[in-house]
Coordinates of C-alpha atoms and ligand atoms in Angstrom, one line a residue:
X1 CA -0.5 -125.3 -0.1
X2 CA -1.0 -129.3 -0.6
X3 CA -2.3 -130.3 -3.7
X4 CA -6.2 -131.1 -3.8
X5 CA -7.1 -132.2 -7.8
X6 CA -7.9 -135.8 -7.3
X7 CA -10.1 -137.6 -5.1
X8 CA -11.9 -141.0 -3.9
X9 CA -14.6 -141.8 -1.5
X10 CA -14.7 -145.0 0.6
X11 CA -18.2 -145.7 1.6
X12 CA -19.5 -147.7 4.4
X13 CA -22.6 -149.0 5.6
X14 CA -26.0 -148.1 4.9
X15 CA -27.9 -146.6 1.2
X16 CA -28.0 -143.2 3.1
X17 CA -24.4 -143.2 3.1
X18 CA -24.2 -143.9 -0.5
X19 CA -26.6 -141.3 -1.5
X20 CA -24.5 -139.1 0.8
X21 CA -21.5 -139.9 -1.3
X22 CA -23.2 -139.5 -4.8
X23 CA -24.2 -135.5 -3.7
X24 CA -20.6 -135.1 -1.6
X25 CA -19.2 -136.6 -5.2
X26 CA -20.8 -134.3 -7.2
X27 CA -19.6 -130.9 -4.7
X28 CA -16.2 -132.4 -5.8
X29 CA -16.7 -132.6 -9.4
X30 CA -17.9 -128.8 -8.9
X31 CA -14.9 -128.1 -8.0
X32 CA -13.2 -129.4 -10.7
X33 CA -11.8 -132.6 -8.7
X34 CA -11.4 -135.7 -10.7
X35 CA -12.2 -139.2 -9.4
X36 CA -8.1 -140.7 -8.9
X37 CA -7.2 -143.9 -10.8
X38 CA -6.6 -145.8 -7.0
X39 CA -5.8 -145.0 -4.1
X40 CA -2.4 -144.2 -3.8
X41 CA -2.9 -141.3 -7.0
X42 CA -5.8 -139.6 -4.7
X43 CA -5.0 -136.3 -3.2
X44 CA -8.0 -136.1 -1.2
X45 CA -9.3 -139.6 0.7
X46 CA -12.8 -139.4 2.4
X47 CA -14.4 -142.0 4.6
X48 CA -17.8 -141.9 4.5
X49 CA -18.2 -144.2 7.8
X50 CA -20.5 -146.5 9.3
X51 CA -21.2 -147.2 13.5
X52 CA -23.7 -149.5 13.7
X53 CA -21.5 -152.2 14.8
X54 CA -18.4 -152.3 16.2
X55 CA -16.7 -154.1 13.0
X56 CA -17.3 -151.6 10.8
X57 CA -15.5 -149.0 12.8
X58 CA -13.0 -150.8 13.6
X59 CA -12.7 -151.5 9.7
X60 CA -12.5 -147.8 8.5
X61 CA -10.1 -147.6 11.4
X62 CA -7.8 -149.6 10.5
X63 CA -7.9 -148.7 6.9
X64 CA -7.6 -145.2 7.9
X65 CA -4.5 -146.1 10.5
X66 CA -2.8 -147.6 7.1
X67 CA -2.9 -144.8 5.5
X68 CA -0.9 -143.0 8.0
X69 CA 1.6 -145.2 8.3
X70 CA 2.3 -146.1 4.8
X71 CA 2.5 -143.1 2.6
X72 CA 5.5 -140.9 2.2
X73 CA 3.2 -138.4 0.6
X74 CA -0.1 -138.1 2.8
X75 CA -3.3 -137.7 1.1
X76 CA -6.0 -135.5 2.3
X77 CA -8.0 -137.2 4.8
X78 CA -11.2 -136.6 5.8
X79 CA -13.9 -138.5 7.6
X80 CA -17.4 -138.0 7.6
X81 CA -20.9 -140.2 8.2
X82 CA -21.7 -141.7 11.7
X83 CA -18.7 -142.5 13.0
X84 CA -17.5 -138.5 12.5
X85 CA -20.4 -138.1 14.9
X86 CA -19.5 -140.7 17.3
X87 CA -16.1 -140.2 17.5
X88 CA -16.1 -136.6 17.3
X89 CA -14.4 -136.2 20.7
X90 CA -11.6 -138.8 20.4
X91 CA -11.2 -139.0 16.4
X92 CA -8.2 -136.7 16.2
X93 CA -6.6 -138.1 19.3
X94 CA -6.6 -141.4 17.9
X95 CA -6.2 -141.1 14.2
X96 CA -3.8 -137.7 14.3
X97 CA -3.5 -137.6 10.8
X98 CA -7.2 -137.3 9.9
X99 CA -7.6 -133.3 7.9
X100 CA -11.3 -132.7 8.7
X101 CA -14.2 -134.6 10.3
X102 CA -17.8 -133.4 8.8
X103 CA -20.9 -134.5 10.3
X104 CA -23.8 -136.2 8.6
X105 CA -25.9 -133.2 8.7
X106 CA -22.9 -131.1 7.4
X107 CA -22.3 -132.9 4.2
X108 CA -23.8 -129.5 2.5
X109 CA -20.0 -127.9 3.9
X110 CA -18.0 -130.0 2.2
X111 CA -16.6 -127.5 -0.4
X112 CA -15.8 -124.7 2.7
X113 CA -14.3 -126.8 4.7
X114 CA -12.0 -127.9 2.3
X115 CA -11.3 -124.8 0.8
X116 CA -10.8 -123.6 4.4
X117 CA -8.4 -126.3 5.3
X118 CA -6.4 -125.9 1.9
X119 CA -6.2 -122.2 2.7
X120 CA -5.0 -122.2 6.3
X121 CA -3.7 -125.5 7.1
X122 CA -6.0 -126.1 9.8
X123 CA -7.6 -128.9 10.8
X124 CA -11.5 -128.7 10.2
X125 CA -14.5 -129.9 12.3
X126 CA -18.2 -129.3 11.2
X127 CA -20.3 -131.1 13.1
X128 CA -24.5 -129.9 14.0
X129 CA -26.8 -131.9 15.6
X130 CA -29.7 -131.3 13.3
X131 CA -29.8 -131.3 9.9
X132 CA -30.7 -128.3 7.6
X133 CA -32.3 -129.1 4.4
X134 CA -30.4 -127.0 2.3
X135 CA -28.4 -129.5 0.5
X136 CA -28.2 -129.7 -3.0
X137 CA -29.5 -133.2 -4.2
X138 CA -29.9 -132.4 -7.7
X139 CA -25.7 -131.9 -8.1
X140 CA -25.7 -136.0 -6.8
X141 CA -23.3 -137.8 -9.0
X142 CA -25.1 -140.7 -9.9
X143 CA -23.0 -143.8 -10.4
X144 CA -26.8 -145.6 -11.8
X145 CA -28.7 -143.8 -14.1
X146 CA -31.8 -146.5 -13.7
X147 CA -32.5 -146.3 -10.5
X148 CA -31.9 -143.5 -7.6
X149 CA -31.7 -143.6 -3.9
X150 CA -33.8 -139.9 -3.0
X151 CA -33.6 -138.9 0.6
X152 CA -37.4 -138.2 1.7
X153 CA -36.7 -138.1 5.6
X154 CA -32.8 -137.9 7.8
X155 CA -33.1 -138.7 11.0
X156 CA -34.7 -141.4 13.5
X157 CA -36.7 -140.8 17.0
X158 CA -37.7 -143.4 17.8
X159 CA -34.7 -144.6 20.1
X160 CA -33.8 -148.3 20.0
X161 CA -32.2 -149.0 23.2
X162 CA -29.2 -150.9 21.5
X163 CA -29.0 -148.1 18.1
X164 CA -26.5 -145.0 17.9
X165 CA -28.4 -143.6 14.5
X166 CA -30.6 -140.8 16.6
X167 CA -27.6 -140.1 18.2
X168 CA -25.6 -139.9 14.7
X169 CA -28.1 -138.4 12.7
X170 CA -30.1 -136.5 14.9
X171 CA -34.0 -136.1 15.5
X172 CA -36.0 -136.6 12.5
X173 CA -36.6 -133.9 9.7
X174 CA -38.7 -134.6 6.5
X175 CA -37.4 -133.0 3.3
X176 CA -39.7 -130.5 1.4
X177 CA -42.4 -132.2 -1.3
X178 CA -41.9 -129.7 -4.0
X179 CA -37.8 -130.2 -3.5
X180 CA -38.0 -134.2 -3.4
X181 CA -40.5 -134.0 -6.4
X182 CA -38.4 -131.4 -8.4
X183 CA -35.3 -134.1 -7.9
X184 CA -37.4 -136.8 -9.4
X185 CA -38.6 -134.9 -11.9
X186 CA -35.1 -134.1 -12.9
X187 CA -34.1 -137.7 -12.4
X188 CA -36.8 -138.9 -14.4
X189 CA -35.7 -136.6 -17.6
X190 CA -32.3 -138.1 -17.4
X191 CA -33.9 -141.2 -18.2
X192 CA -33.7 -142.9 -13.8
X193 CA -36.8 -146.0 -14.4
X194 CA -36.8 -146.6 -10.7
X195 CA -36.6 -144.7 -7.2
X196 CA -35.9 -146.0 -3.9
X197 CA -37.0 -143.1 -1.4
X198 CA -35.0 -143.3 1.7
X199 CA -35.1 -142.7 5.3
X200 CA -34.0 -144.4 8.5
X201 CA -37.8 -144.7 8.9
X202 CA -39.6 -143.3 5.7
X203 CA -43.2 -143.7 7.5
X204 CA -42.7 -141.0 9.7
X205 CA -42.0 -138.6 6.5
X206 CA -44.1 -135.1 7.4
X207 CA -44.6 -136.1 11.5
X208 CA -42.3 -133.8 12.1
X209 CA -43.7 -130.8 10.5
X210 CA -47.3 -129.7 12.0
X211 CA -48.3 -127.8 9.1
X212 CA -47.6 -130.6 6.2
X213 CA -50.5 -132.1 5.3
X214 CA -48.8 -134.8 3.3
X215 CA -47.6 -138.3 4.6
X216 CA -45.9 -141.2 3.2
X217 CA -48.7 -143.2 1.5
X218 CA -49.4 -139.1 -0.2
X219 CA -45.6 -139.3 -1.4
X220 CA -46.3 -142.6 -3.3
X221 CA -49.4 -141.7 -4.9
X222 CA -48.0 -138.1 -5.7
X223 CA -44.7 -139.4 -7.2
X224 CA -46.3 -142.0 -9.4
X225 CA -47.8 -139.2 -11.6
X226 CA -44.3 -138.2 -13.0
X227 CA -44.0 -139.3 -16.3
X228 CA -41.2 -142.3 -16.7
X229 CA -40.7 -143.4 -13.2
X230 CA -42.3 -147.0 -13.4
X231 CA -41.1 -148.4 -10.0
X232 CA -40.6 -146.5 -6.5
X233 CA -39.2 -148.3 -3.6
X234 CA -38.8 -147.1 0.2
X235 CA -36.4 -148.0 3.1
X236 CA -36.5 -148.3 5.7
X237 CA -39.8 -148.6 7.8
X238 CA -40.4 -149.1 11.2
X239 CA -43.6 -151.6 11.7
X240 CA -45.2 -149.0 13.9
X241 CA -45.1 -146.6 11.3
X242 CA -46.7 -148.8 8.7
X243 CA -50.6 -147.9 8.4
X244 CA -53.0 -149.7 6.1
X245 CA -53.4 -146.6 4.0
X246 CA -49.8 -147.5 3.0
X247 CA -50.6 -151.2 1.9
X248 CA -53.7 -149.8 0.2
X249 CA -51.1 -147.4 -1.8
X250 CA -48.8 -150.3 -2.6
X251 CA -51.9 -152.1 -3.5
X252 CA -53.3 -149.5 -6.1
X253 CA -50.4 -147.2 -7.1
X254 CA -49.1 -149.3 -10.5
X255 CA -45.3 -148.3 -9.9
X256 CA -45.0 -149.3 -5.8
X257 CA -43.2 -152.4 -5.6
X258 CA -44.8 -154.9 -3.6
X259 CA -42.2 -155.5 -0.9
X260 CA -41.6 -154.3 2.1
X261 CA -39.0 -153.6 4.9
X262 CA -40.5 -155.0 7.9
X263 CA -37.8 -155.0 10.5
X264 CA -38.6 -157.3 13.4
X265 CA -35.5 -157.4 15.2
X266 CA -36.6 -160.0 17.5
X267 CA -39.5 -162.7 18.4
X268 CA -40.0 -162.4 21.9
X269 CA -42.3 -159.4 23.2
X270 CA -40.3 -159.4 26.1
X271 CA -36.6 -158.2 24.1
X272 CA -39.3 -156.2 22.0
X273 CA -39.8 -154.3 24.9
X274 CA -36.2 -154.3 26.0
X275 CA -35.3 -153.0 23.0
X276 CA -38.0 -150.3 23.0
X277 CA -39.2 -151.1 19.5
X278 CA -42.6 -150.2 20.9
X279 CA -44.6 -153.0 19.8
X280 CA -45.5 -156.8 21.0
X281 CA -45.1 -159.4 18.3
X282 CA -48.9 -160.1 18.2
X283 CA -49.0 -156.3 17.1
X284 CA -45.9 -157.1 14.7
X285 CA -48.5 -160.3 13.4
X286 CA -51.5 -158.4 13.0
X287 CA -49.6 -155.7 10.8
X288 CA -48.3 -158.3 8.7
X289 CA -51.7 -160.0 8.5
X290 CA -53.3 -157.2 7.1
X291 CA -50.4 -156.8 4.9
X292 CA -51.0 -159.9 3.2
X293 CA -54.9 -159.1 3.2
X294 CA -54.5 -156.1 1.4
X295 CA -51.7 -157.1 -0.7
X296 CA -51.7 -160.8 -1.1
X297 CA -48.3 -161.0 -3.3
X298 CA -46.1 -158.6 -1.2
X299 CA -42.7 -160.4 0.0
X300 CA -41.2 -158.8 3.0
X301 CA -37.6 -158.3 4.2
X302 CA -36.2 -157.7 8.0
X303 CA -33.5 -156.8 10.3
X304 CA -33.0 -159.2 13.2
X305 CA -30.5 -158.9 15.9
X306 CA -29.7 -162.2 17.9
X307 CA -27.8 -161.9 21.6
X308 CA -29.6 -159.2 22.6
X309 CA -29.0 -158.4 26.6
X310 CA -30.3 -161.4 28.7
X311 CA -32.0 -163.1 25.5
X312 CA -32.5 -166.8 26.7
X313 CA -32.1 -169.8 24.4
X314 CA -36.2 -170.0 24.5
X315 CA -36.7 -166.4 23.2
X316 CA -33.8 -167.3 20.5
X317 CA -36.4 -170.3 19.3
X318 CA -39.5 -167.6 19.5
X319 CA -37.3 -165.4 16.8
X320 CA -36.3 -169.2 14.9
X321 CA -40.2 -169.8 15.1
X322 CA -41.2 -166.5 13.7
X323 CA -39.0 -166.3 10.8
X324 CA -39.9 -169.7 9.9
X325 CA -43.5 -169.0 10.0
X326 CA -43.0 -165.6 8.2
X327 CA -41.1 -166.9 5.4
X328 CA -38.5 -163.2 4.5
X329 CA -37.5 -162.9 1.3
X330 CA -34.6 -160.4 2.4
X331 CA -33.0 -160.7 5.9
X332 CA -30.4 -158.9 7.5
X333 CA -28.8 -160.8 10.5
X334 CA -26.6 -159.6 13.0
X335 CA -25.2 -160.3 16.5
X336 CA -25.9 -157.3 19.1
X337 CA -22.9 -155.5 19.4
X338 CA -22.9 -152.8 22.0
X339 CA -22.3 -149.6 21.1
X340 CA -21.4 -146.4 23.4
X341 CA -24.1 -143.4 24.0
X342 CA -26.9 -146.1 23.9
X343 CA -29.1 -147.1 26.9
X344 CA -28.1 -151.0 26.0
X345 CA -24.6 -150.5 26.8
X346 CA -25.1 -150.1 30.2
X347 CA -26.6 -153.4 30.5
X348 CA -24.2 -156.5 30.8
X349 CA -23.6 -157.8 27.3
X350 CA -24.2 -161.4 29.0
X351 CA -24.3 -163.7 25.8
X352 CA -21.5 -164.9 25.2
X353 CA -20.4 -164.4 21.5
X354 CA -19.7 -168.1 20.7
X355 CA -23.4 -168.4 21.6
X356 CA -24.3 -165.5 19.6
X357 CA -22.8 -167.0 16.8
X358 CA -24.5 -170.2 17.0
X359 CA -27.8 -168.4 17.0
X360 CA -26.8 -166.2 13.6
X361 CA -25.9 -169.2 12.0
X362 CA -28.5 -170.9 12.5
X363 CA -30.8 -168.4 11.2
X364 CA -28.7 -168.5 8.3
X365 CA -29.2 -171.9 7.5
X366 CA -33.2 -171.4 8.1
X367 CA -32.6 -168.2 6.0
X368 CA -30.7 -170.1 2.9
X369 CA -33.4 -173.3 3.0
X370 CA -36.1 -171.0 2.7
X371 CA -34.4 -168.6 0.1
X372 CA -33.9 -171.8 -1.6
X373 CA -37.6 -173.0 -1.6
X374 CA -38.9 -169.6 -2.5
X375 CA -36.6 -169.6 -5.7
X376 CA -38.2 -173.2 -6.5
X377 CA -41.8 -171.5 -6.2
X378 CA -40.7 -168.8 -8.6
X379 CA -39.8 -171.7 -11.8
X380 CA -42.5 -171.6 -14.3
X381 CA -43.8 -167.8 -13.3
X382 CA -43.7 -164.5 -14.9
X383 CA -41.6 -161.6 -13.2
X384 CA -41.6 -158.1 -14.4
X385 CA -37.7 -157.4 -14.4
X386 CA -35.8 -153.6 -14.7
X387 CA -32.8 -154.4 -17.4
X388 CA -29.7 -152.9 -15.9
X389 CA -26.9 -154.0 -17.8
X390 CA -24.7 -157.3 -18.7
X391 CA -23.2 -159.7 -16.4
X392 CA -19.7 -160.9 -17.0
X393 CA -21.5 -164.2 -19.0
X394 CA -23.1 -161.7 -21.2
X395 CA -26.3 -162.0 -19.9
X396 CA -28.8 -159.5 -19.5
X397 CA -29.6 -158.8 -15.6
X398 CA -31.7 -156.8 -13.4
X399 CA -34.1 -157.1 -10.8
X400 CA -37.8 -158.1 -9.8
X401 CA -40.3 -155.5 -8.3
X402 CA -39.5 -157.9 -5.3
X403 CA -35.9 -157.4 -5.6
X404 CA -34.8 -160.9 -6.6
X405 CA -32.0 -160.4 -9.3
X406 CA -32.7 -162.5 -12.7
X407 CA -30.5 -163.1 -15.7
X408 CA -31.7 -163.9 -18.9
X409 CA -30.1 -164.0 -23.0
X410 CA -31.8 -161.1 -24.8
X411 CA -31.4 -158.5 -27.1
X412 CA -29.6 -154.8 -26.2
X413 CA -32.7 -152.5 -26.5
X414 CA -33.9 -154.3 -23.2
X415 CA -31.4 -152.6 -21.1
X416 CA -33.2 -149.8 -19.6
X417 CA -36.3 -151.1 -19.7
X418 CA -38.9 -153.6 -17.9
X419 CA -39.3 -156.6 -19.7
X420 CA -41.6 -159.7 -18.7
X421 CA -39.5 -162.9 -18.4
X422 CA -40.4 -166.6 -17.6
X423 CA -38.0 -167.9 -14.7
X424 CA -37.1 -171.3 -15.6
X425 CA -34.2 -172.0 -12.8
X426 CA -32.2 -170.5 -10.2
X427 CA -28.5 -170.4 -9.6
X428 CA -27.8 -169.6 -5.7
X429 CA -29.8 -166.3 -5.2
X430 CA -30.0 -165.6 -8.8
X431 CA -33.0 -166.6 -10.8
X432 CA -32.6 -168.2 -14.4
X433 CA -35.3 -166.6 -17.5
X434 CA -36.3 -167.0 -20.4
X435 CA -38.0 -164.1 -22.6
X436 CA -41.6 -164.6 -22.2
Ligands
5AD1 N1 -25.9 -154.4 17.2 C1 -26.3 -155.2 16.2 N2 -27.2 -154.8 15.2 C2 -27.6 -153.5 15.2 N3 -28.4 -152.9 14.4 C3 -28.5 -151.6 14.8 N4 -27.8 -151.4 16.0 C4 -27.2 -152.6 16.2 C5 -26.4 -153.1 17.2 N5 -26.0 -152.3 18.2 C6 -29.1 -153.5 13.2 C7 -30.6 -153.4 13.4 C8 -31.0 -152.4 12.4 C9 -29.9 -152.5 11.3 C10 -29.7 -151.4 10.4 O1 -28.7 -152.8 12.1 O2 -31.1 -154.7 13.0 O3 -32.3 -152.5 11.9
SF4_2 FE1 -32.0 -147.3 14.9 FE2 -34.5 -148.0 15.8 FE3 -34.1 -145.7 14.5 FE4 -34.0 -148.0 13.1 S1 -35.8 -147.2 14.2 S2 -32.5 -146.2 13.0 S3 -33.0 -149.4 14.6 S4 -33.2 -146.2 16.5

């Protein structure tokens, strides 16, 4: 029987992959597995992989191909997260070596199947196309103690014609209330200052369950009532989804931070609808409008996808135009990247990727100027800030409710707590403070 007492987890892509790694973690530590010192002590290696875009496949494939090659004695290796679910067909053919492939909705398994495969030898696959919530989030090993990702919603149907998540995660299913508020509870006495609830689209949380009464905007206010969270924070949201009584929440609930994830992927109505995000950018405008109505101080972030199928120079400008006018203070920028299963990859992929490139770096440049002007606004302002910890200067550091990260000198008792400070400079995407 091979030898299974150490262990490491390589994580890829999104925060619901790295919440799936703190719970798959903490099944390990159950068992009595220890984390190994690197990665050539590990007896067990899992991928916890990422699909969204052909690079990061191709990077846990090649890492995963070294592996094989390189040892004399193999670790375990298993692979789990999107690309187990993408793959499933072709991942033993191509990666032989690979011990077990568990899907995302599987990750509850994780102790049988090993167990199984150390008992027989066998190769193991566990994959289901919907997830049951009967995973055990309170075992989660949590690498920060101040603030927790909490699953709220896995899942997405709404079906972007160039996105492989509803295919990898499968149709949307909302977690109990009494389970997601006995986990904060829990986190909360272990002393967590700050949740971040997460979903592929949070806004959706209880759709799928006719007899729920409870929504999103319910969550927040319900949440804020246990004693020694001071911030919650949610990812991600689709802008359909977002209704006013969710601004009003983030308006009058003390602990919602005032930003939002407001993914636009794209300025022209015309790729809108191509993409079958399922609004027009003057609905996309009027959201936003009334978000900044209701919630004058909120700073938004986005996801944007440039080289979309048949996306003309002019359209490129309309998405220049609109992150211009809307002025993100977080952006995610990608190229399209076609990706198999989805409705897009039957269309010609007809921009060519040198122009594609020209178009993501120039909203980069945009991105950077305006990053830079909005860290000029913020000199001479107060910013409640979370303490997490020490940089490598010594200084204490920790973020904004509008995620901006913020050093500062100060005394140890801050750590762990919010702290007003005055920002008096900036140092590329880190603000400068002073106590206030
Ligand atoms: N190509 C490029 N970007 C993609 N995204 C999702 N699918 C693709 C794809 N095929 C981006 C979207 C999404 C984010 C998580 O990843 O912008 O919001
Ligand atoms: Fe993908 Fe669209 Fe679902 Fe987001 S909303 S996960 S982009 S299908």
């Amino acid at each position: 029987m091979r030898n299974c007492k150490t262990y490491m987890i390589r994580t890829y892509g999104c925060q619901m992959n790295e919440l799936d790694s703190e719970i798959m973690t903490g099944q390990l530590h159950q068992k009595g597995l220890v984390e190994a010192s690197s990665e050539a002590e590990a007896d067990l290696i899992l991928f916890n992989t990422c699909s969204i875009r052909d690079l990061a496949e191709r990077k846990v494939l090649g890492k995963i191909g070294q592996l094989g090659r390189k040892r004399v004695k193999r670790p375990i290796i298993g692979v789990t997260g999107c690309m187990a679910m993408a793959k499933k067909d072709s991942l033993f053919k191509k990666v032989p070596h690979i011990d077990f492939i568990l899907g995302t909705n599987n990750i509850t398994d994780l102790s049988e199947v090993l167990d199984n495969l150390l008992d027989t030898g066998i190769k193991q696959v566990r994959i289901e196309d919907k997830f049951e919530d009967n995973l055990d989030y309170l075992i989660a090993s949590r690498k920060n103690k101040l603030s927790a990702y909490v699953s709220i919603i896995r899942g997405c149907d709404k079906y972007c014609t160039y996105c492989v998540v509803p295919y990898t995660r499968g149709k949307e299913v909302s977690r109990p209330f009494a389970s997601i508020k006995e986990e904060v509870t829990d986190l909360a006495a272990k002393g967590c200052k700050e949740i971040t609830l997460l979903g592929q689209n949070v806004n959706s949380y209880g759709k799928d369950q006719p007899d729920w009464k409870i929504r999103f905007h319910d969550l927040i206010y319900e949440l804020d009532k246990i004693d020694g969270i001071e911030r919650i924070r949610f990812m991600t949201s689709h802008p359909v989804d977002i209704t006013k009584d969710l601004m009003m929440a983030i308006r009058d609930v003390p602990s919602a931070c005032e930003f939002i994830h407001f993914p636009i992927q794209a300025g022209s109505s015309r790729i809108l609808k191509k993409m079958h995000r399922i609004y027009t950018l003057e609905e996309y405008l009027e959201k936003v409008d009334l978000l900044r109505k209701i919630v004058p101080n909120a700073t938004l972030g986005t996801d944007i996808i440039v080289g979309f199928p048949t996306e003309t120079d002019e359209e490129f400008e309309m998405t220049y135009n609109i992150f211009k006018q809307i002025d993100y203070s977080l952006a995610f920028l990608y190229t399209y990247s076609p990706r198999n299963g989805t409705p897009a990859k039957r269309w010609k992929d007809d921009v060519p990727e040198k122009v594609k490139e020209e178009r993501l770096q120039k909203l980069y440049s945009l991105y950077e100027m305006q990053l830079n002007k909005q860290m000029q606004q913020l000199i001479g302002t107060s910013l409640e800030i979370l303490v997490t910890g020490r940089n490598k200067n010594n200084y204490l550091t920790g973020k904004s409710r509008c995620f901006r990260k913020v050093v500062y000198q100060g005394d140890d008792s801050h750590i762990g707590t919010l702290q007003t400070v005055t920002v008096t400079g900036f140092h590329h995407q880190t603000l400068l403070a002073s106590q206030a």
